[in-house]
Tab-separated table of C-alpha atoms and ligand atoms in Angstrom:
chain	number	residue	atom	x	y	z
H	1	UNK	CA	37.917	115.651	60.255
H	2	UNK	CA	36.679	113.961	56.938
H	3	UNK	CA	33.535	113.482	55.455
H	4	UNK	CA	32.663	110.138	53.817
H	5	UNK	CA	32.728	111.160	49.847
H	6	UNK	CA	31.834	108.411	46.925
H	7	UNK	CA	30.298	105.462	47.625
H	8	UNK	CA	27.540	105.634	50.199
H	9	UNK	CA	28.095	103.265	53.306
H	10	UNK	CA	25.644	101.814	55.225
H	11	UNK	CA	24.888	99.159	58.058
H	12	UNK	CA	23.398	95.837	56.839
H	13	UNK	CA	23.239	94.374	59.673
H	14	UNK	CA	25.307	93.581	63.603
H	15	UNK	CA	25.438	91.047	65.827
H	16	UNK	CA	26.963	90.323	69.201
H	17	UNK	CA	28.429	87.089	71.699
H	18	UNK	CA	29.617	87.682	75.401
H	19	UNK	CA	30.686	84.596	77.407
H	20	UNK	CA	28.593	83.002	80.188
H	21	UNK	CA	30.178	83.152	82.841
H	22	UNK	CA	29.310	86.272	85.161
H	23	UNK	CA	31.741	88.030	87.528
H	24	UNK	CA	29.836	90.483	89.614
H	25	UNK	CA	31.287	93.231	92.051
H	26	UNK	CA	30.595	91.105	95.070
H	27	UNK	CA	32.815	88.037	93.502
H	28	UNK	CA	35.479	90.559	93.182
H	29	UNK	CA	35.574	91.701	96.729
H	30	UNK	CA	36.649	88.236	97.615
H	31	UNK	CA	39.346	88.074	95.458
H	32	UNK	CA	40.855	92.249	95.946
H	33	UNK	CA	39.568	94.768	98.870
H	34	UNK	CA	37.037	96.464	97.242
H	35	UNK	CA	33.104	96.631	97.419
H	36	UNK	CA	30.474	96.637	94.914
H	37	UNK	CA	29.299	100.048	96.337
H	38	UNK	CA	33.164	101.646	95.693
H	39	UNK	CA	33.011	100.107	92.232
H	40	UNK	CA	28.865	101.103	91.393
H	41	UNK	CA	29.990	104.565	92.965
H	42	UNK	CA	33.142	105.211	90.814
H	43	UNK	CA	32.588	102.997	87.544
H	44	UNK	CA	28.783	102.532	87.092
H	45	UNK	CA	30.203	98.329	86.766
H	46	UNK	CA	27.771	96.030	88.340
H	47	UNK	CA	28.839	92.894	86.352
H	48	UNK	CA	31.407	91.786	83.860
H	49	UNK	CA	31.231	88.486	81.558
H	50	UNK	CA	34.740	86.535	81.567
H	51	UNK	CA	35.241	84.287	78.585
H	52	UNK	CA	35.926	80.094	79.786
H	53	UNK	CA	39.281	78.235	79.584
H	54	UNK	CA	40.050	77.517	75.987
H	55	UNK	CA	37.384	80.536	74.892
H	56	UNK	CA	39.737	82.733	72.850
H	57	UNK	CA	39.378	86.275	71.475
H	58	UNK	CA	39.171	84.506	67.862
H	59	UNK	CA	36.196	82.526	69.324
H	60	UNK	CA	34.029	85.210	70.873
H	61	UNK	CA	34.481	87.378	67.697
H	62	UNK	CA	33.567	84.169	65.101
H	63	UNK	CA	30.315	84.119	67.169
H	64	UNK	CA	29.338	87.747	67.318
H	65	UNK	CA	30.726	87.387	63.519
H	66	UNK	CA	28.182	84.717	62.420
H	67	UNK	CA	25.246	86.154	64.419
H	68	UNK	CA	26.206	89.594	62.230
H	69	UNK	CA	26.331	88.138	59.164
H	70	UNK	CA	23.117	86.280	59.809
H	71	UNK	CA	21.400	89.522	60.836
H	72	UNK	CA	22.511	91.393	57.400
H	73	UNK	CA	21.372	88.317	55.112
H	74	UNK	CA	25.324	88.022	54.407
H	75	UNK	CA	27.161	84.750	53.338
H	76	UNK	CA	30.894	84.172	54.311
H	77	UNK	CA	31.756	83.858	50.552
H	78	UNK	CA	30.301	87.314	49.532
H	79	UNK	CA	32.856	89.222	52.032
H	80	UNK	CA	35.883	91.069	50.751
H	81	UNK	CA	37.348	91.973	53.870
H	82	UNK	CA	37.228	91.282	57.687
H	83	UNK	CA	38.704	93.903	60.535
H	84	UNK	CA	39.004	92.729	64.009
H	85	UNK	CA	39.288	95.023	66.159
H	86	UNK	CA	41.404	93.898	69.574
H	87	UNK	CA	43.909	94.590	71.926
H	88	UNK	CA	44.267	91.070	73.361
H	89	UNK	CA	44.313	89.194	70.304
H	90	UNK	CA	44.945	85.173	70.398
H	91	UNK	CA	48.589	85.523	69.418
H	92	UNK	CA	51.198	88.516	68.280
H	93	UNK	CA	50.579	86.900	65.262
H	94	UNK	CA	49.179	85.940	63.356
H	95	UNK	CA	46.064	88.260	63.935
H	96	UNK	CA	42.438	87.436	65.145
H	97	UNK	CA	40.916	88.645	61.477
H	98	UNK	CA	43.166	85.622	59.630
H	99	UNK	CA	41.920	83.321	61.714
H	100	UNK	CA	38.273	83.914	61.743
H	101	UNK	CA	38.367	84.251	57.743
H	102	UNK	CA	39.303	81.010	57.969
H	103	UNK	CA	36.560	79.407	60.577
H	104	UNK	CA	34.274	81.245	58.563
H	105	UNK	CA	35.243	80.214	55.773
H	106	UNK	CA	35.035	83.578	53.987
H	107	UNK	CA	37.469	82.425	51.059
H	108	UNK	CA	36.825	85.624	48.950
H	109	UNK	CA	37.899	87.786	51.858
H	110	UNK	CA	41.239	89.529	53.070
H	111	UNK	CA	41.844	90.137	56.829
H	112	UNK	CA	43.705	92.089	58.886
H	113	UNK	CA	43.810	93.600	63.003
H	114	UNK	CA	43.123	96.700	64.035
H	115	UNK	CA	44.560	97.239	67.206
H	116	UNK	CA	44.590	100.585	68.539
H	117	UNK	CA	43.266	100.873	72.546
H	118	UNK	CA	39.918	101.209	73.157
H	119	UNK	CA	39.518	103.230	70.198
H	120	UNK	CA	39.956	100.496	68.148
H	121	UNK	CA	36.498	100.001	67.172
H	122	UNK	CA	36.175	103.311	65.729
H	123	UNK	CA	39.186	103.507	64.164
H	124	UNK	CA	37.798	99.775	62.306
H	125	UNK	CA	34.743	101.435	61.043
H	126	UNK	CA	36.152	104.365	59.804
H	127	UNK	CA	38.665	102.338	57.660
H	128	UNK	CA	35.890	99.696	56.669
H	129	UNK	CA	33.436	102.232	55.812
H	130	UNK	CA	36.317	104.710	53.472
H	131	UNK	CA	37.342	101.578	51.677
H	132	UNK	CA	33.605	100.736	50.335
H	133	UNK	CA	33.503	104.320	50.020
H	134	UNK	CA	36.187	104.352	47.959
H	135	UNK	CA	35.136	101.081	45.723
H	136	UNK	CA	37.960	99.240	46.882
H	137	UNK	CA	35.827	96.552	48.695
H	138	UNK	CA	31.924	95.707	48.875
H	139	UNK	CA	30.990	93.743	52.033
H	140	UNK	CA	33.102	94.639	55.064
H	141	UNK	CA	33.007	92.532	58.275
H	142	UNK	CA	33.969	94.272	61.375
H	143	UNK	CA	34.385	92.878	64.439
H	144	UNK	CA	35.583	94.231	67.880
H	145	UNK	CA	36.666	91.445	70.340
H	146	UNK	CA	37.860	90.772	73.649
H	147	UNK	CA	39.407	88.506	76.003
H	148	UNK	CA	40.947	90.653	78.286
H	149	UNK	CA	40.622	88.202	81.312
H	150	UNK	CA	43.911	86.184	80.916
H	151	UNK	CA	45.953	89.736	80.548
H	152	UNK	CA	44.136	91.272	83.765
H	153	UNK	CA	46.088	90.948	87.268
H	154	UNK	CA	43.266	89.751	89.457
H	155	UNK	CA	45.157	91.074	92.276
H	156	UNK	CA	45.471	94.525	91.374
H	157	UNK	CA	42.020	96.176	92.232
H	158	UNK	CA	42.904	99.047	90.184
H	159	UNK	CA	42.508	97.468	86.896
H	160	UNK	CA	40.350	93.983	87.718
H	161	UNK	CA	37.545	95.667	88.484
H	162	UNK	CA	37.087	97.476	85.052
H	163	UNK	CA	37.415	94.880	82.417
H	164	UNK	CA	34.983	91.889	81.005
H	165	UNK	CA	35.162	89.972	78.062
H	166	UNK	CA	33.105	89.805	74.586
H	167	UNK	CA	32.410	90.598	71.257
H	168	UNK	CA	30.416	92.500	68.672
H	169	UNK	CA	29.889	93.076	65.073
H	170	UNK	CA	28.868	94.757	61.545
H	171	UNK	CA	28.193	94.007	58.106
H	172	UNK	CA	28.873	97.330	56.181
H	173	UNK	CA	28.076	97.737	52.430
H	174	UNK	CA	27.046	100.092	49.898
H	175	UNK	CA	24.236	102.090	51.047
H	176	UNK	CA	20.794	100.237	49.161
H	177	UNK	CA	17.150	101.666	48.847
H	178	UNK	CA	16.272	104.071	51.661
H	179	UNK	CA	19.072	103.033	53.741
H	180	UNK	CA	21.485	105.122	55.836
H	181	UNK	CA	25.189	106.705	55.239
H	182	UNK	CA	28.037	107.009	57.515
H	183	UNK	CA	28.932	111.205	57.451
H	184	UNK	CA	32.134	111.776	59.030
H	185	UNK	CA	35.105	110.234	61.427
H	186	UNK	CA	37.551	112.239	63.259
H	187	UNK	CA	40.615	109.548	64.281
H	188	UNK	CA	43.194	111.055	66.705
H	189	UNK	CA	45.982	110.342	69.084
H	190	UNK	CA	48.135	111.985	71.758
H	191	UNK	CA	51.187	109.668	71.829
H	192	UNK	CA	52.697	111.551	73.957
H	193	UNK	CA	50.855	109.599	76.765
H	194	UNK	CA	51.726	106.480	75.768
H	195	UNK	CA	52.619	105.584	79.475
H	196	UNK	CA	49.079	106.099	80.685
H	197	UNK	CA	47.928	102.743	79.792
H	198	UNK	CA	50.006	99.678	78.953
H	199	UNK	CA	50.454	95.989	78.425
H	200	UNK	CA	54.587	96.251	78.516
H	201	UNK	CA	55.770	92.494	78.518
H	202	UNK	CA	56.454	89.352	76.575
H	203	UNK	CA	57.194	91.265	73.049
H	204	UNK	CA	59.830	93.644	72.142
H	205	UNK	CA	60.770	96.221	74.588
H	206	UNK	CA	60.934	93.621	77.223
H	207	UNK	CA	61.063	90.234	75.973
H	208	UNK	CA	59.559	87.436	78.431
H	209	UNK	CA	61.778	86.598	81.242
H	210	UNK	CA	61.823	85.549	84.517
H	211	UNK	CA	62.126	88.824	85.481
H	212	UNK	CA	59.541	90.378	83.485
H	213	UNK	CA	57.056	87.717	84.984
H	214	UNK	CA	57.780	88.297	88.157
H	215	UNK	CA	57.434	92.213	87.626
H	216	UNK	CA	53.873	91.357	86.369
H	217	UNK	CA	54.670	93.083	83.167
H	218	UNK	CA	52.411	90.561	80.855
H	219	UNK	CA	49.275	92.288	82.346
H	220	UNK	CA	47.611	95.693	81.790
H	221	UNK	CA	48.966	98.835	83.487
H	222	UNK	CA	47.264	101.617	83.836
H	223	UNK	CA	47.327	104.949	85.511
H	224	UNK	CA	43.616	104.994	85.992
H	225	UNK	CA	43.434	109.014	87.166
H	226	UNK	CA	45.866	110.085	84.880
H	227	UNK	CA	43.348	108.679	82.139
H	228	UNK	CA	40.332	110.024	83.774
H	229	UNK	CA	41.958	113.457	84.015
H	230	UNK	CA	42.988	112.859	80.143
H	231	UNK	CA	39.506	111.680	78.830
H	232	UNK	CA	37.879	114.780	81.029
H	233	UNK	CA	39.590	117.674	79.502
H	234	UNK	CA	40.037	115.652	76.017
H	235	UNK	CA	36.866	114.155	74.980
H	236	UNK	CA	33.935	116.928	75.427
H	237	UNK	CA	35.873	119.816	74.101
H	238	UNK	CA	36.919	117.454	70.927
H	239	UNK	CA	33.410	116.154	70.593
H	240	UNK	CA	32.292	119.668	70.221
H	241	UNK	CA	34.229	120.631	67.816
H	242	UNK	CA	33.869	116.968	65.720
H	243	UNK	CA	29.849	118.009	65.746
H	244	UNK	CA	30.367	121.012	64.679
H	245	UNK	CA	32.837	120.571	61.826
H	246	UNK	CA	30.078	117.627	60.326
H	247	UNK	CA	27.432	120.541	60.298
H	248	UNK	CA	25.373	119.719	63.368
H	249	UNK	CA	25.717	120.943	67.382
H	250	UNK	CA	25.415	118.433	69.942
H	251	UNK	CA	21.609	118.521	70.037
H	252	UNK	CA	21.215	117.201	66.563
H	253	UNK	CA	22.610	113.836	67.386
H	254	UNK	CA	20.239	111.443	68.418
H	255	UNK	CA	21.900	108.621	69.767
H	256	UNK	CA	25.338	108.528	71.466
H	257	UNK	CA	27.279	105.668	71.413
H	258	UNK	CA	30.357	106.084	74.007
H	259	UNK	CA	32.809	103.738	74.563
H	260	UNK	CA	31.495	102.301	77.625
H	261	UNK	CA	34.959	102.768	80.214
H	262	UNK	CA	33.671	104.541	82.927
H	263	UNK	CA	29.800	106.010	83.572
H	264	UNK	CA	31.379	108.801	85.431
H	265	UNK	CA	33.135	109.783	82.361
H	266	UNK	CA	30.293	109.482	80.074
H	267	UNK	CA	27.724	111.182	82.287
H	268	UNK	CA	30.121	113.878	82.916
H	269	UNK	CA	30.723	114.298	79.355
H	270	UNK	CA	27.250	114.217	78.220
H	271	UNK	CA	26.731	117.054	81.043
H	272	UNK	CA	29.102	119.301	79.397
H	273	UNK	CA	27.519	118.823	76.073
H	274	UNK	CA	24.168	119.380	77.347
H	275	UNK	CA	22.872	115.958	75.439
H	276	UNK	CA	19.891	114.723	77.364
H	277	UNK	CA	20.778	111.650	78.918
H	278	UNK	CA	18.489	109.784	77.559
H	279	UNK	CA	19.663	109.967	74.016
H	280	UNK	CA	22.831	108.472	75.706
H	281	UNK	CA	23.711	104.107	75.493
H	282	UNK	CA	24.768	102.840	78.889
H	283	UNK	CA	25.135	99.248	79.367
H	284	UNK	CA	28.677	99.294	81.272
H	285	UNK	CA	26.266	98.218	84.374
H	286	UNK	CA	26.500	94.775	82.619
H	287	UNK	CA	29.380	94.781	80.521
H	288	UNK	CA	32.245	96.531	82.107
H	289	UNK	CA	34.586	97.757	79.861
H	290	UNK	CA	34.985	95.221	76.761
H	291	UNK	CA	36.994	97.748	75.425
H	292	UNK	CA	37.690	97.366	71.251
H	293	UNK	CA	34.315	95.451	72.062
H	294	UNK	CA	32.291	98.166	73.844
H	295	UNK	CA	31.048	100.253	70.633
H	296	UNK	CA	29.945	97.132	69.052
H	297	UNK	CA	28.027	95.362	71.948
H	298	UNK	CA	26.413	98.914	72.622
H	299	UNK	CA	25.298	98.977	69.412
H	300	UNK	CA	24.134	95.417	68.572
H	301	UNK	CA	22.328	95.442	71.942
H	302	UNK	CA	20.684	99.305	70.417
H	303	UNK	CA	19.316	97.521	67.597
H	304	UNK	CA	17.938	94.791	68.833
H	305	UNK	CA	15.504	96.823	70.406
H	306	UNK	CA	15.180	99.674	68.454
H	307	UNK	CA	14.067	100.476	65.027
H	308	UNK	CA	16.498	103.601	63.748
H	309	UNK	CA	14.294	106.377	61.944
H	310	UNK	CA	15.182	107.824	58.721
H	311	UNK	CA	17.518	110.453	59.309
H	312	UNK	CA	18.251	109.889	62.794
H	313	UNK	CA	22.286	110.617	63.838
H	314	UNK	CA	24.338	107.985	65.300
H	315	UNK	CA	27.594	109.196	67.116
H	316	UNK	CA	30.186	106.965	68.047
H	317	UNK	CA	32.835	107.900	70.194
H	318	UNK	CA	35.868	105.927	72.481
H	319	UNK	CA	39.199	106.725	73.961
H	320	UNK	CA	42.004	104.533	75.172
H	321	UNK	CA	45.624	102.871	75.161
H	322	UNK	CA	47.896	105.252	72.758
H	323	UNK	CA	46.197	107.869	74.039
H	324	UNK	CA	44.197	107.647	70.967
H	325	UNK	CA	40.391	108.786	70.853
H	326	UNK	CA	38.098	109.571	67.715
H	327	UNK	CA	34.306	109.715	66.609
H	328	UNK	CA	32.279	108.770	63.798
H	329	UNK	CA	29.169	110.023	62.439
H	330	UNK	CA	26.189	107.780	61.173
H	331	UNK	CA	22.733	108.922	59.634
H	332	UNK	CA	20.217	106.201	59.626
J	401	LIG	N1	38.252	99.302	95.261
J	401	LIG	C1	38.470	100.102	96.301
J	401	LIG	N2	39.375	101.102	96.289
J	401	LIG	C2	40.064	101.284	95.154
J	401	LIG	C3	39.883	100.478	94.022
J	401	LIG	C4	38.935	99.448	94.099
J	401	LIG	N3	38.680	98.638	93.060
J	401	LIG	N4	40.721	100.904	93.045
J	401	LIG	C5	41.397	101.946	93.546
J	401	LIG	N5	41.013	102.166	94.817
J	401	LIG	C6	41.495	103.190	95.745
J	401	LIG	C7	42.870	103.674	95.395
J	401	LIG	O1	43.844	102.783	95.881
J	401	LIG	C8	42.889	105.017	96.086
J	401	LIG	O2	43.155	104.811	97.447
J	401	LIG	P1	44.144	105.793	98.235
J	401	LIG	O3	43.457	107.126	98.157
J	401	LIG	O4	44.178	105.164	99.566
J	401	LIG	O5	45.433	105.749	97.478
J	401	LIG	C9	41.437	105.512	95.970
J	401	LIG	O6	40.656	104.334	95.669
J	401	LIG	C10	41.244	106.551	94.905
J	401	LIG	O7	41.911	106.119	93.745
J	401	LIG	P2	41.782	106.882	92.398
J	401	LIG	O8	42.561	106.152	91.343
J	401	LIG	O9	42.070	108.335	92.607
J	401	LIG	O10	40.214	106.714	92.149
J	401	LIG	P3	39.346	107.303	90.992
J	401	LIG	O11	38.200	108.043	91.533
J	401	LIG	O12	40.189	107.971	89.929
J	401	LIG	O13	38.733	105.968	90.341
J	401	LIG	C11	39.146	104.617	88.413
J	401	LIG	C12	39.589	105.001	89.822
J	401	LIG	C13	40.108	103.605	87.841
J	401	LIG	C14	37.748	104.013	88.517
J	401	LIG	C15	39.086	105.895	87.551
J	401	LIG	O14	40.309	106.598	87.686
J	401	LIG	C16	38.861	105.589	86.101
J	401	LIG	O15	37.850	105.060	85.725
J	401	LIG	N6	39.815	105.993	85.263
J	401	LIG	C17	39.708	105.777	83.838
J	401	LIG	C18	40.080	104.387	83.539
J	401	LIG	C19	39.676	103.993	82.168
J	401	LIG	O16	38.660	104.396	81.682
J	401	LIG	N7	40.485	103.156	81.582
J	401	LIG	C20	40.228	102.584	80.323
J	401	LIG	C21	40.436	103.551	79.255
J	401	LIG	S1	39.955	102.822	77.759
């Protein structure tokens, strides 16, 4: 666990895009055998949005980019770095973060991926919000961004029921007049379940072939109890003891932000933490699991209808593909 020293860090400002086009559980059932009561029952997913042909992961997160930067008073020019956040980025390379500097047009700015599971997104913050801490950089853009849909097996009900596509954003800078801080972030991994979720094909360890195609390697594995199991016994234990070593108990945060996977997970989670639930973001319902994306939407979507209070805690938290998993603290 670290706490944010130097610099004070604070949000200016987020933003958010998710395609159009709507995929409910009912659309599904005609394409796998499944129901929308099986997948309401064990996901909380009603809905998922599923980017259109030629809509790429660099295009979702240049719109939830632009609607960030408009939201935090921000031009493209006064940026000195953009993180995008992904695991289905437009090519191996180069990354998402090069190529949305440059539709932006953010020539003052460096960029680089961040692509670590669904954990991604906190893992971006925490980086974007020590380097400002540190001086090293003022305006930070970070973006998480899907399009999962093209690397999804639409015949394999255990995995195309749980992903949609989309994007959100921040602006971070130096904390200003009255405005917040971010506390503390707690990044970890347990690499010694790398197997439990995977997208195996088409780069090193098994180069495209004919073979690999027809194995289906190119989409997302996963072993979907294995990670529930995982995420059960991992998260609330490690969430405790993240609370606790930033000074506060689990009562004392006021709004948690989970990476929206599963609403059995979070609910169970929240249970064991004794958080009431509603001090707890849900909008999987809608969303599915956008994955690097989730934090960000959540959050976007939060502040567009809510006004923070001074001094009210912010906890984000996500798990995925590594095993990695991680939290970070933010006081408004
Ligand atoms: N519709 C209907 N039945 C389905 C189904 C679907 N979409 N997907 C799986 N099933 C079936 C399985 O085939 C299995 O049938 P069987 O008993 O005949 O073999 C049965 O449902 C139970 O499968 P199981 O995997 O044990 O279900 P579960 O309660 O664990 O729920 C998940 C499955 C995927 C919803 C759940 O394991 C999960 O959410 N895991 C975490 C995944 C996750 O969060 N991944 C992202 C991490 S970032």
């Amino acid at each position: 666990m670290a706490f944010f020293r130097g610099i004070p860090v604070s949000l200016w400002g987020s933003g958010m895009y998710v395609p159009e086009k709507v995929l409910t559980n009912d659309d599904l059932s005609r394409l796998v055998e499944t129901s929308d009561e099986w997948i309401r029952d064990r996901t909380g997913i009603q809905r998922r949005h599923i980017a259109a042909e030629g809509e790429l992961t660099s295009t979702v997160a240049e719109k939830a980019a632009r609607a960030a930067l408009d939201d935090a008073g921000v031009d493209p020019s006064e940026l000195d770095m953009i993180i995008v956040a992904t695991n289905s980025p437009d090519t191996l390379f180069p990354g998402v973060a090069p190529k949305v500097q440059g539709l932006l047009g953010a020539l003052n700015a460096g960029a680089f991926d961040v692509q670590s599971g669904c954990t991604s997104g906190v893992y971006s913050m925490a980086v974007a919000a020590g380097g400002i801490a540190s001086g090293m950089w003022k305006r930070v853009l970070v973006i998480g961004a899907e399009v999962l849909s093209p690397l999804i097996d639409w015949t394999d009900r255990n995995t195309c029921v749980l992903f949609g596509d989309g994007a959100g954003a921040v602006v971070l800078g130096p904390s200003r007049e009255g405005e917040g801080k971010f506390i503390s972030a707690e990044l970890r991994s347990d690499g010694t379940k790398h197997e439990q979720i995977t997208l195996p094909g088409g780069v090193v360890q098994y180069p495209a072939t004919a073979e690999t195609v027809k194995n289906k390697l190119h989409y997302v594995a996963m072993k979907g109890n294995d990670v529930f199991k995982f995420v059960n016994r991992t998260i609330p234990p490690f969430l405790r003891d993240y609370c606790g070593a930033s000074g506060f108990s689990p009562e004392d945060i006021d709004w948690w932000f989970f990476h929206q996977a599963n609403q059995r997970i979070i609910e169970r989670s929240a249970e064991r933490l004794g958080i009431s639930p509603d001090k707890v973001i849900l909008n999987i319902a809608e969303y599915g699991n956008t994955s690097a994306a989730s934090l960000f939407i959540a959050l976007s979507e939060f502040l567009r209808e809510k006004r923070l209070r001074k001094g009210e805690k912010l906890l984000f938290t996500a798990f995925g593909a590594g095993m990695t998993y991680g939290g970070i603290i933010y006081e408004a």
